[in-house]
CSV table of C-alpha atoms in Angstrom, one decimal:
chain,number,residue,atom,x,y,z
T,12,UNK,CA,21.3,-78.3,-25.0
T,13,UNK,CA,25.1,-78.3,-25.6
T,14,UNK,CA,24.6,-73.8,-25.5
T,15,UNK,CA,22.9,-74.8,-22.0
T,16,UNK,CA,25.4,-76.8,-20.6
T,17,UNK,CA,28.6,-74.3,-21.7
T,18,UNK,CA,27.0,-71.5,-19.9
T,19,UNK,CA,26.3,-73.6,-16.9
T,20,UNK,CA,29.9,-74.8,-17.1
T,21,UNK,CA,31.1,-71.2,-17.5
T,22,UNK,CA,29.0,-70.1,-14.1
T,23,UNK,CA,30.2,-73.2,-12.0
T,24,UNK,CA,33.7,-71.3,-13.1
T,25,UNK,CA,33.3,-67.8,-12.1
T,26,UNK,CA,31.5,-69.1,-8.9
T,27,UNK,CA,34.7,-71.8,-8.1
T,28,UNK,CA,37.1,-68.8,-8.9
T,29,UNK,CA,34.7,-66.3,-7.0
T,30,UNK,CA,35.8,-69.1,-3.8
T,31,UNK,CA,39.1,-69.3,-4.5
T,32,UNK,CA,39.4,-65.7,-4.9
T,33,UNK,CA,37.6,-65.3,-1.3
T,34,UNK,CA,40.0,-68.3,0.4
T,35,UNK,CA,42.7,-66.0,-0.3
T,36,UNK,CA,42.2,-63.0,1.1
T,37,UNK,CA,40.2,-64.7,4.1
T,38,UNK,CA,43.3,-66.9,4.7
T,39,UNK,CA,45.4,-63.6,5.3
T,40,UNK,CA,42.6,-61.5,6.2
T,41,UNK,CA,44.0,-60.4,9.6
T,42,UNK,CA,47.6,-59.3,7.5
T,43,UNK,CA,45.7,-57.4,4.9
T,44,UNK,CA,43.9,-55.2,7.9
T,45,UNK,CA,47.3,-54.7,9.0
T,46,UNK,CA,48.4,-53.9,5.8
T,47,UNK,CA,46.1,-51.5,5.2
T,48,UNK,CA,46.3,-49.3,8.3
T,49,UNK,CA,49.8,-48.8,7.5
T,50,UNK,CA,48.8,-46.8,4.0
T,51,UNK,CA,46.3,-43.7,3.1
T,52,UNK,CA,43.7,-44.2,1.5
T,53,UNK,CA,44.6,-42.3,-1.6
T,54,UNK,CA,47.7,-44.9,-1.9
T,55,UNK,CA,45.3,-47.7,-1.7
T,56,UNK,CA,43.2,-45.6,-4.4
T,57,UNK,CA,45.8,-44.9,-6.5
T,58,UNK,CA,47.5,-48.0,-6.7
T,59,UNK,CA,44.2,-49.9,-7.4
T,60,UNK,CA,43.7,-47.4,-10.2
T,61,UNK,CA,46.6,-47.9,-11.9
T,62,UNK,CA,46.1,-51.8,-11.6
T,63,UNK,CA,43.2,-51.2,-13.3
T,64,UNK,CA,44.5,-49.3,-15.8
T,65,UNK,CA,47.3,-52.0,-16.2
T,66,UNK,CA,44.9,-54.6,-16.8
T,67,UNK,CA,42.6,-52.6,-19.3
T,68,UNK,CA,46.1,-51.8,-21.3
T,69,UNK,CA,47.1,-55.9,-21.6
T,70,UNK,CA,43.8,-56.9,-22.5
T,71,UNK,CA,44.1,-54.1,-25.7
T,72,UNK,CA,47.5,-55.6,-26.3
T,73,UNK,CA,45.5,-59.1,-26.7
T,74,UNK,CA,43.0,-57.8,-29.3
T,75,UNK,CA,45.7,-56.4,-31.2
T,76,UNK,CA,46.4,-60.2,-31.5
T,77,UNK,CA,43.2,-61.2,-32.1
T,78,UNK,CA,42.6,-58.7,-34.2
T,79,UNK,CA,46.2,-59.7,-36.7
T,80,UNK,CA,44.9,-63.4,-36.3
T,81,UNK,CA,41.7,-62.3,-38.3
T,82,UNK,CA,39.2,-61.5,-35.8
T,83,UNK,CA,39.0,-58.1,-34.6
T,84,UNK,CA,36.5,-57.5,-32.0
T,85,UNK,CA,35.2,-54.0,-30.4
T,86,UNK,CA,36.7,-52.8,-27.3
T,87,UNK,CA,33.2,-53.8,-25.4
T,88,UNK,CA,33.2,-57.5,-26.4
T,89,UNK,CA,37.2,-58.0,-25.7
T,90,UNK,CA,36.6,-56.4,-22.1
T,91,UNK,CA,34.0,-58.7,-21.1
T,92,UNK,CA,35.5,-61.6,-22.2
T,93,UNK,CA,38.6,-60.9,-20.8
T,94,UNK,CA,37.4,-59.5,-17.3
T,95,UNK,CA,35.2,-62.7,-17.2
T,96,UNK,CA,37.4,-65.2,-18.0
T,97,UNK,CA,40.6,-63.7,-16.5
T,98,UNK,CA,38.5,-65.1,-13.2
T,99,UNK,CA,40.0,-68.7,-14.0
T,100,UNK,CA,43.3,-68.0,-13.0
T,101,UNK,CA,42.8,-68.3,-9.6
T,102,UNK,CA,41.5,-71.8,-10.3
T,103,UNK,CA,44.9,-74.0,-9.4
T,104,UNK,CA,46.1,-75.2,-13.1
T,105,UNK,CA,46.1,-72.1,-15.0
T,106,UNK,CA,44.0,-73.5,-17.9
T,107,UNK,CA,40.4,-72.6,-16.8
T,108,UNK,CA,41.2,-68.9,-18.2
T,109,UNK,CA,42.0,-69.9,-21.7
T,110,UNK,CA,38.9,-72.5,-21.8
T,111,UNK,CA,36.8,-69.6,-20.5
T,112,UNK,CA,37.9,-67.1,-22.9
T,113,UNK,CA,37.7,-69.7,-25.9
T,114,UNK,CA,34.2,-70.7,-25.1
T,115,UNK,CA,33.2,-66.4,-24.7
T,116,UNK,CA,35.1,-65.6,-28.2
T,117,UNK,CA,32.9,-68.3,-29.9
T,118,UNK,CA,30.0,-65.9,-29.2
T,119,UNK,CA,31.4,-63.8,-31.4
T,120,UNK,CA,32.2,-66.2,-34.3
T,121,UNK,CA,35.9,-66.3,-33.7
T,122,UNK,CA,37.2,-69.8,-34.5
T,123,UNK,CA,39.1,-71.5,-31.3
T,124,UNK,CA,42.1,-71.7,-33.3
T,125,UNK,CA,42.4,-68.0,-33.4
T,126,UNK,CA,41.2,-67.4,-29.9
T,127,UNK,CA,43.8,-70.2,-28.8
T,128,UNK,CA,46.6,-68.7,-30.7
T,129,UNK,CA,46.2,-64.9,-29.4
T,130,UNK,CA,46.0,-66.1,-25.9
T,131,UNK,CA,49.3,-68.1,-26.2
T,132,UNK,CA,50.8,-64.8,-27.7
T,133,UNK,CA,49.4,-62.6,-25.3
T,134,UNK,CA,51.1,-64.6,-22.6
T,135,UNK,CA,54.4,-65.5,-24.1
T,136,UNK,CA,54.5,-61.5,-24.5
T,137,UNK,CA,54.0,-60.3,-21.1
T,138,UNK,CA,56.2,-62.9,-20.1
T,139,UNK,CA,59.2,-61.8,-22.3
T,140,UNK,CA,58.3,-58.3,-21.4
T,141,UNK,CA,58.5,-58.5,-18.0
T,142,UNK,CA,61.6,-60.3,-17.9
T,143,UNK,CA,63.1,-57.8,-20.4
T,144,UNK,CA,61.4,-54.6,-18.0
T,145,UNK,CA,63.2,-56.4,-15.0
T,146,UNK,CA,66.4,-57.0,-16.7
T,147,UNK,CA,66.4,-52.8,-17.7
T,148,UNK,CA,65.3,-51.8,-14.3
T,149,UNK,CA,67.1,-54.0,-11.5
T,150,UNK,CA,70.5,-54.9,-12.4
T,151,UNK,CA,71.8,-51.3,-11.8
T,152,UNK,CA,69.3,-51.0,-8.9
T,153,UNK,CA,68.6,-54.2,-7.0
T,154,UNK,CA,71.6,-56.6,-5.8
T,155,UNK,CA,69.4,-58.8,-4.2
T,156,UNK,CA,67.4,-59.9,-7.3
T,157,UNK,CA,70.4,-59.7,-9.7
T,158,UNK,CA,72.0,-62.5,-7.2
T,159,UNK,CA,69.0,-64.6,-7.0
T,160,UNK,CA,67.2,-64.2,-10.3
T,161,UNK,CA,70.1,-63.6,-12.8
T,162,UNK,CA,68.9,-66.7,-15.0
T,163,UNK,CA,65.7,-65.0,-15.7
T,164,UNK,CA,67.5,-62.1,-17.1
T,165,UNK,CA,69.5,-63.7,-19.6
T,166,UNK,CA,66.4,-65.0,-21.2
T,167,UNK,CA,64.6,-61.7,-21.6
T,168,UNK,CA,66.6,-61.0,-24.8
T,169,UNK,CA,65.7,-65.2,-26.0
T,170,UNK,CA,62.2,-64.9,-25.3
T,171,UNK,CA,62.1,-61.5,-27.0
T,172,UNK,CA,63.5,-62.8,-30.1
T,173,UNK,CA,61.4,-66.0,-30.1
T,174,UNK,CA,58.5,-63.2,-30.8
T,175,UNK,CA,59.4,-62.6,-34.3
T,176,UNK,CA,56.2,-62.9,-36.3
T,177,UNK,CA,58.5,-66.4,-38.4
T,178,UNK,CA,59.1,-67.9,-35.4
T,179,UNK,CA,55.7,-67.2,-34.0
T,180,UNK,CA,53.7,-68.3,-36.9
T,181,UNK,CA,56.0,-71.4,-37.4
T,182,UNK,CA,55.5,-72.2,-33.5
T,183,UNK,CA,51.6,-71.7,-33.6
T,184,UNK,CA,51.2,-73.8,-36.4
T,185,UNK,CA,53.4,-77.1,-34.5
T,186,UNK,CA,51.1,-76.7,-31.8
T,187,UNK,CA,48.0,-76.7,-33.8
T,188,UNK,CA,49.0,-79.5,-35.8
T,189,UNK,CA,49.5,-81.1,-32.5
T,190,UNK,CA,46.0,-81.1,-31.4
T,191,UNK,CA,44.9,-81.4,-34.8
T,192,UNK,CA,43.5,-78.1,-35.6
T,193,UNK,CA,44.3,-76.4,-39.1
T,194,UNK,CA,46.2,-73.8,-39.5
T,195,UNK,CA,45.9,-70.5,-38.8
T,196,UNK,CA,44.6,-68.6,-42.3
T,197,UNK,CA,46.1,-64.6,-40.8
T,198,UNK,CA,49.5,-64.8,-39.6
T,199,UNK,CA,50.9,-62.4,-37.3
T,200,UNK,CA,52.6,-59.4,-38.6
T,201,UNK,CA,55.3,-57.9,-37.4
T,202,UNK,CA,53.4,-54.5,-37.2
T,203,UNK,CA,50.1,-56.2,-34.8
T,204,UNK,CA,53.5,-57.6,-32.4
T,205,UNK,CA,55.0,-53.8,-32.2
T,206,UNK,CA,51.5,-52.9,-31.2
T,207,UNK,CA,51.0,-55.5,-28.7
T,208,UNK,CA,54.6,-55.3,-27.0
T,209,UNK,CA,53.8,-51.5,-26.9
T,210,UNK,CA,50.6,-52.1,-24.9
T,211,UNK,CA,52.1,-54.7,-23.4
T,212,UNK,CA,55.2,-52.4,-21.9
T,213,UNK,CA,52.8,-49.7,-20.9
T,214,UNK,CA,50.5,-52.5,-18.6
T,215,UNK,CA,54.0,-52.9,-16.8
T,216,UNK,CA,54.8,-49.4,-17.0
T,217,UNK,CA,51.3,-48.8,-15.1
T,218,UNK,CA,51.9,-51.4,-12.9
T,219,UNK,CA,55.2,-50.3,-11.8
T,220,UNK,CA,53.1,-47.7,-10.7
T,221,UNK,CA,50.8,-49.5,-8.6
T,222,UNK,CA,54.2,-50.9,-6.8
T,223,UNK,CA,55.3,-47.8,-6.4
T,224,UNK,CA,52.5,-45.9,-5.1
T,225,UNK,CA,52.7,-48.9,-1.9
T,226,UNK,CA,56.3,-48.8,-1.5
T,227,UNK,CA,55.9,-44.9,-0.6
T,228,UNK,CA,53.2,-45.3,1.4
T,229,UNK,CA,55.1,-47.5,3.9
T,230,UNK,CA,58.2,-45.4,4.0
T,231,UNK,CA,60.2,-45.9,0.9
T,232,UNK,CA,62.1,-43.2,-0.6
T,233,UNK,CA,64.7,-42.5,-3.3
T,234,UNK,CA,65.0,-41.2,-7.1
T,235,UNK,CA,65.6,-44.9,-7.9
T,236,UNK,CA,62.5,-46.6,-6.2
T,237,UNK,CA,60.1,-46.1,-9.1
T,238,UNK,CA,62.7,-48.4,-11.5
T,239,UNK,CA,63.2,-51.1,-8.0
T,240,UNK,CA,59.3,-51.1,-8.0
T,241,UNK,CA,58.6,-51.7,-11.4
T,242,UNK,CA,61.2,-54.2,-11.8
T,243,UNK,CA,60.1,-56.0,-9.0
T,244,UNK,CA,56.7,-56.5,-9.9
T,245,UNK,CA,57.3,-57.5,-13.1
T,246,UNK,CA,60.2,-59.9,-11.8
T,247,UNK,CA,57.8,-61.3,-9.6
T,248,UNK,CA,54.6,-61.4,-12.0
T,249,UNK,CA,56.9,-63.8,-13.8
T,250,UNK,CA,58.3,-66.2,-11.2
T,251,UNK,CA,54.2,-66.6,-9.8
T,252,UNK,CA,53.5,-67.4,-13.6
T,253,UNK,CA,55.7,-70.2,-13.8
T,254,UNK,CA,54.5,-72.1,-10.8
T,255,UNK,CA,51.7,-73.4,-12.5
T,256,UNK,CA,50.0,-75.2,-9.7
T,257,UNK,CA,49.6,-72.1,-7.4
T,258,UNK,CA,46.1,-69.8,-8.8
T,259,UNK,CA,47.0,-66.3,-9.6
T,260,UNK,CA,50.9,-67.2,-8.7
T,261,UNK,CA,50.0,-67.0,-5.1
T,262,UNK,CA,53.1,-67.1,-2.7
T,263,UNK,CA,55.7,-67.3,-5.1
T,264,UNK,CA,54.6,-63.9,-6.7
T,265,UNK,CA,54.7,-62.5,-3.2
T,266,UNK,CA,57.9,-64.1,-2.4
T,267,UNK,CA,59.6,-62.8,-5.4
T,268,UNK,CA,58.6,-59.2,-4.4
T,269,UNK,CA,59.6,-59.5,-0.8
T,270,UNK,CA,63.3,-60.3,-2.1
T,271,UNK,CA,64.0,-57.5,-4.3
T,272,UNK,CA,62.2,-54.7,-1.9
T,273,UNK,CA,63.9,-55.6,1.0
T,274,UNK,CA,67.2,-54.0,0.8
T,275,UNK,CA,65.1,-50.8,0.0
T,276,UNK,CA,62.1,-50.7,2.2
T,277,UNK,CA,62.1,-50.2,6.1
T,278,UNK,CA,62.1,-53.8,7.9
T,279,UNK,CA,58.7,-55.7,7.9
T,280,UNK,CA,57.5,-53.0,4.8
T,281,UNK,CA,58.0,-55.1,2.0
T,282,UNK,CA,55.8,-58.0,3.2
T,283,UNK,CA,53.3,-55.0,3.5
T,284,UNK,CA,53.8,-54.2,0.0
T,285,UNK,CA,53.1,-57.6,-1.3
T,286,UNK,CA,50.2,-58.0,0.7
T,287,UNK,CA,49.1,-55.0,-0.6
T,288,UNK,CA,49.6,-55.8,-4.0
T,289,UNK,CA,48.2,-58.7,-3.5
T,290,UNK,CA,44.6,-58.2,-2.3
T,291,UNK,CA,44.0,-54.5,-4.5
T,292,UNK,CA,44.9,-57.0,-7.9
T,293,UNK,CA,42.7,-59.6,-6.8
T,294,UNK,CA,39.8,-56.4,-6.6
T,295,UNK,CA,40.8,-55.1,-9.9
T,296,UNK,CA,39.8,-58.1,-11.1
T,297,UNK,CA,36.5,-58.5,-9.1
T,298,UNK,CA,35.8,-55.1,-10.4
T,299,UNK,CA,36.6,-55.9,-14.1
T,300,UNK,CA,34.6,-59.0,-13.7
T,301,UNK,CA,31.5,-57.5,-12.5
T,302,UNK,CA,31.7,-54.1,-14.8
T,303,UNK,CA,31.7,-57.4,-17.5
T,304,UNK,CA,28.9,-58.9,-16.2
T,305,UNK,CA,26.7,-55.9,-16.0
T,306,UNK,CA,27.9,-55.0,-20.0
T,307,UNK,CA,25.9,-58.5,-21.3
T,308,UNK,CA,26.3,-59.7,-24.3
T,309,UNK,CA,27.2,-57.9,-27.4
T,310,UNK,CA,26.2,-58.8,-31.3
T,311,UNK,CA,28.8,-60.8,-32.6
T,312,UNK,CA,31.2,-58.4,-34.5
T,313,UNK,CA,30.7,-58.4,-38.3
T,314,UNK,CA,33.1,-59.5,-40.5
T,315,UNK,CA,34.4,-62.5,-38.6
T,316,UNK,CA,34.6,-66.0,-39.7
T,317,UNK,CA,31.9,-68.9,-39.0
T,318,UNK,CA,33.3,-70.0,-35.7
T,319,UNK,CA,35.0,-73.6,-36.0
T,320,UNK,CA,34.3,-77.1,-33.9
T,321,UNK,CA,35.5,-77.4,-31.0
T,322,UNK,CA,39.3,-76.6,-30.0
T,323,UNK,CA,39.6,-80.1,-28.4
T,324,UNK,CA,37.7,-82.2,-30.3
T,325,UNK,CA,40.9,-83.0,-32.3
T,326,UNK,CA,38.2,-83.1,-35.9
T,327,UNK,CA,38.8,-80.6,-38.8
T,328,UNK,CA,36.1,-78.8,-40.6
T,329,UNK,CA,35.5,-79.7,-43.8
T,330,UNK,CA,37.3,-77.6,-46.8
T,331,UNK,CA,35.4,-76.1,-49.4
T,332,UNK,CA,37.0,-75.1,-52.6
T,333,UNK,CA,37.6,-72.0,-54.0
């Protein structure tokens, strides 16, 4: 019965972000036809390609976290969970993604703990990333976002250091211990976070890519557009992440962008751009959901753990001796 009503749970999800998801683009549907007809169809093509790409690339740099935390999955299972659950973020409150994706690894006998942990890593790392990508990239290049956003940029190197597998593990296991969970049995390493900054670096490298490949098709120009692009996205990934009521970062993401490609767009371009951006994302992630639903279900992986009780449930499983 309780198998029954998780799955229904998990449906009402993907159908509520499936609306969401719709709302938004409907809202501004008039401004993404516009949009649109101001690009080729190989920019459109290309940029949604390399969104895709960036996407497939951060949800490898969260397995690598899984993976160190003790429960390394196959490439098949990580993708559908990920391109399912990545659905909640466009729920307003940026938690139905992590319930989603804790429920899907427990399919696969990986204890919440474990899912819960990788997930907070995942995000603290694209987070420090980007702000460390936009701190290389649009200082030297961007005057407009080194007036407004300078704050950011002076915690790139902070949040960097707060990745250090010590500080991590110490930090995983306060929160734990918060919610009453027991501790996590495979700490980090400091070789699984190389791996999963690398992956994590070459998601914003690739979606750099997908900024860039917009900005030139509405006119933009210039040997220093690709670092203004990349900076920009990932400056503005991170301000829509920390408005935690709006789903997907919605407005501010697109606000951000705006700022720091105005001074090198044509006028009216960069509101193009964001649009842009905007709506070929939100398909990437359409697309990864349904590949993910049309994949099914795999065997749980062998190897892993007996999954544990439920993350919130505050109880701890009973220890056996040696």
């Amino acid at each position: 019965m309780k198998v029954v009503a998780v799955r229904a749970l998990r449906v009402f999800l993907v159908l509520l972000a499936l609306a969401f998801c719709g709302y938004s683009v409907a809202s501004q549907w008039d401004a993404t036809v516009d949009a649109f007809r101001q690009m080729s169809w190989a920019a459109l093509a290309g940029a949604l390609a390399a969104g895709l790409a960036g996407l497939f690339v951060w949800m490898l740099g969260w397995r690598e976290f899984l993976g160190g935390l003790g429960s390394p999955l196959p490439v098949r299972a990580i993708f559908r969970i990920s391109g399912i659950s990545q659905l909640g973020k466009y729920v307003p409150g940026k938690v139905w993604a992590l319930v989603t994706q804790i429920e899907m690894t427990r399919e696969h006998k990986v204890p919440p703990e474990r899912s819960f942990g990788s997930t907070m890593l995942a995000v603290a790392t694209s987070t420090s990333c980007g702000l460390a990508v936009a701190a290389v990239t649009l200082p030297l290049t961007s005057e407009a976002a080194r007036d407004r956003y300078w704050y950011l940029f002076l915690l790139a190197p902070v949040l960097l250091a707060l990745l250090h597998p010590k500080v991590v593990t110490w930090a995983l296991g306060v929160m734990l211990s918060l919610i009453r969970r027991p501790p996590l049995e495979h700490p980090v390493s400091l070789g699984v976070t190389l791996r999963a900054i690398g992956w994590t670096v070459l998601g914003w490298a690739l979606f750099g890519v997908h900024t860039w490949l917009l900005c030139m098709a509405v006119g933009g120009e210039g040997t220093g557009l690709p670092f203004v692009a990349t900076g920009a996205y990932a400056l503005a990934f991170v301000a829509g992440f920390l408005v935690f009521i709006a789903p997907g970062g919605i407005g501010a993401r697109e606000a951000a962008l705006t700022v720091v490609l105005t001074p090198v767009l044509p006028a009216g371009a960069p509101v193009v751009v964001a649009i842009a951006s905007r709506v070929l994302l939100t398909a990437a992630d359409l697309i990864n959901a349904g590949v993910a639903l049309l994949l099914g279900r795999t065997a749980p992986a062998a190897g892993n753990e007996r999954p544990s009780k439920e993350l919130v449930t505050g109880t701890h499983p009973t220890k056996e001796g040696p």
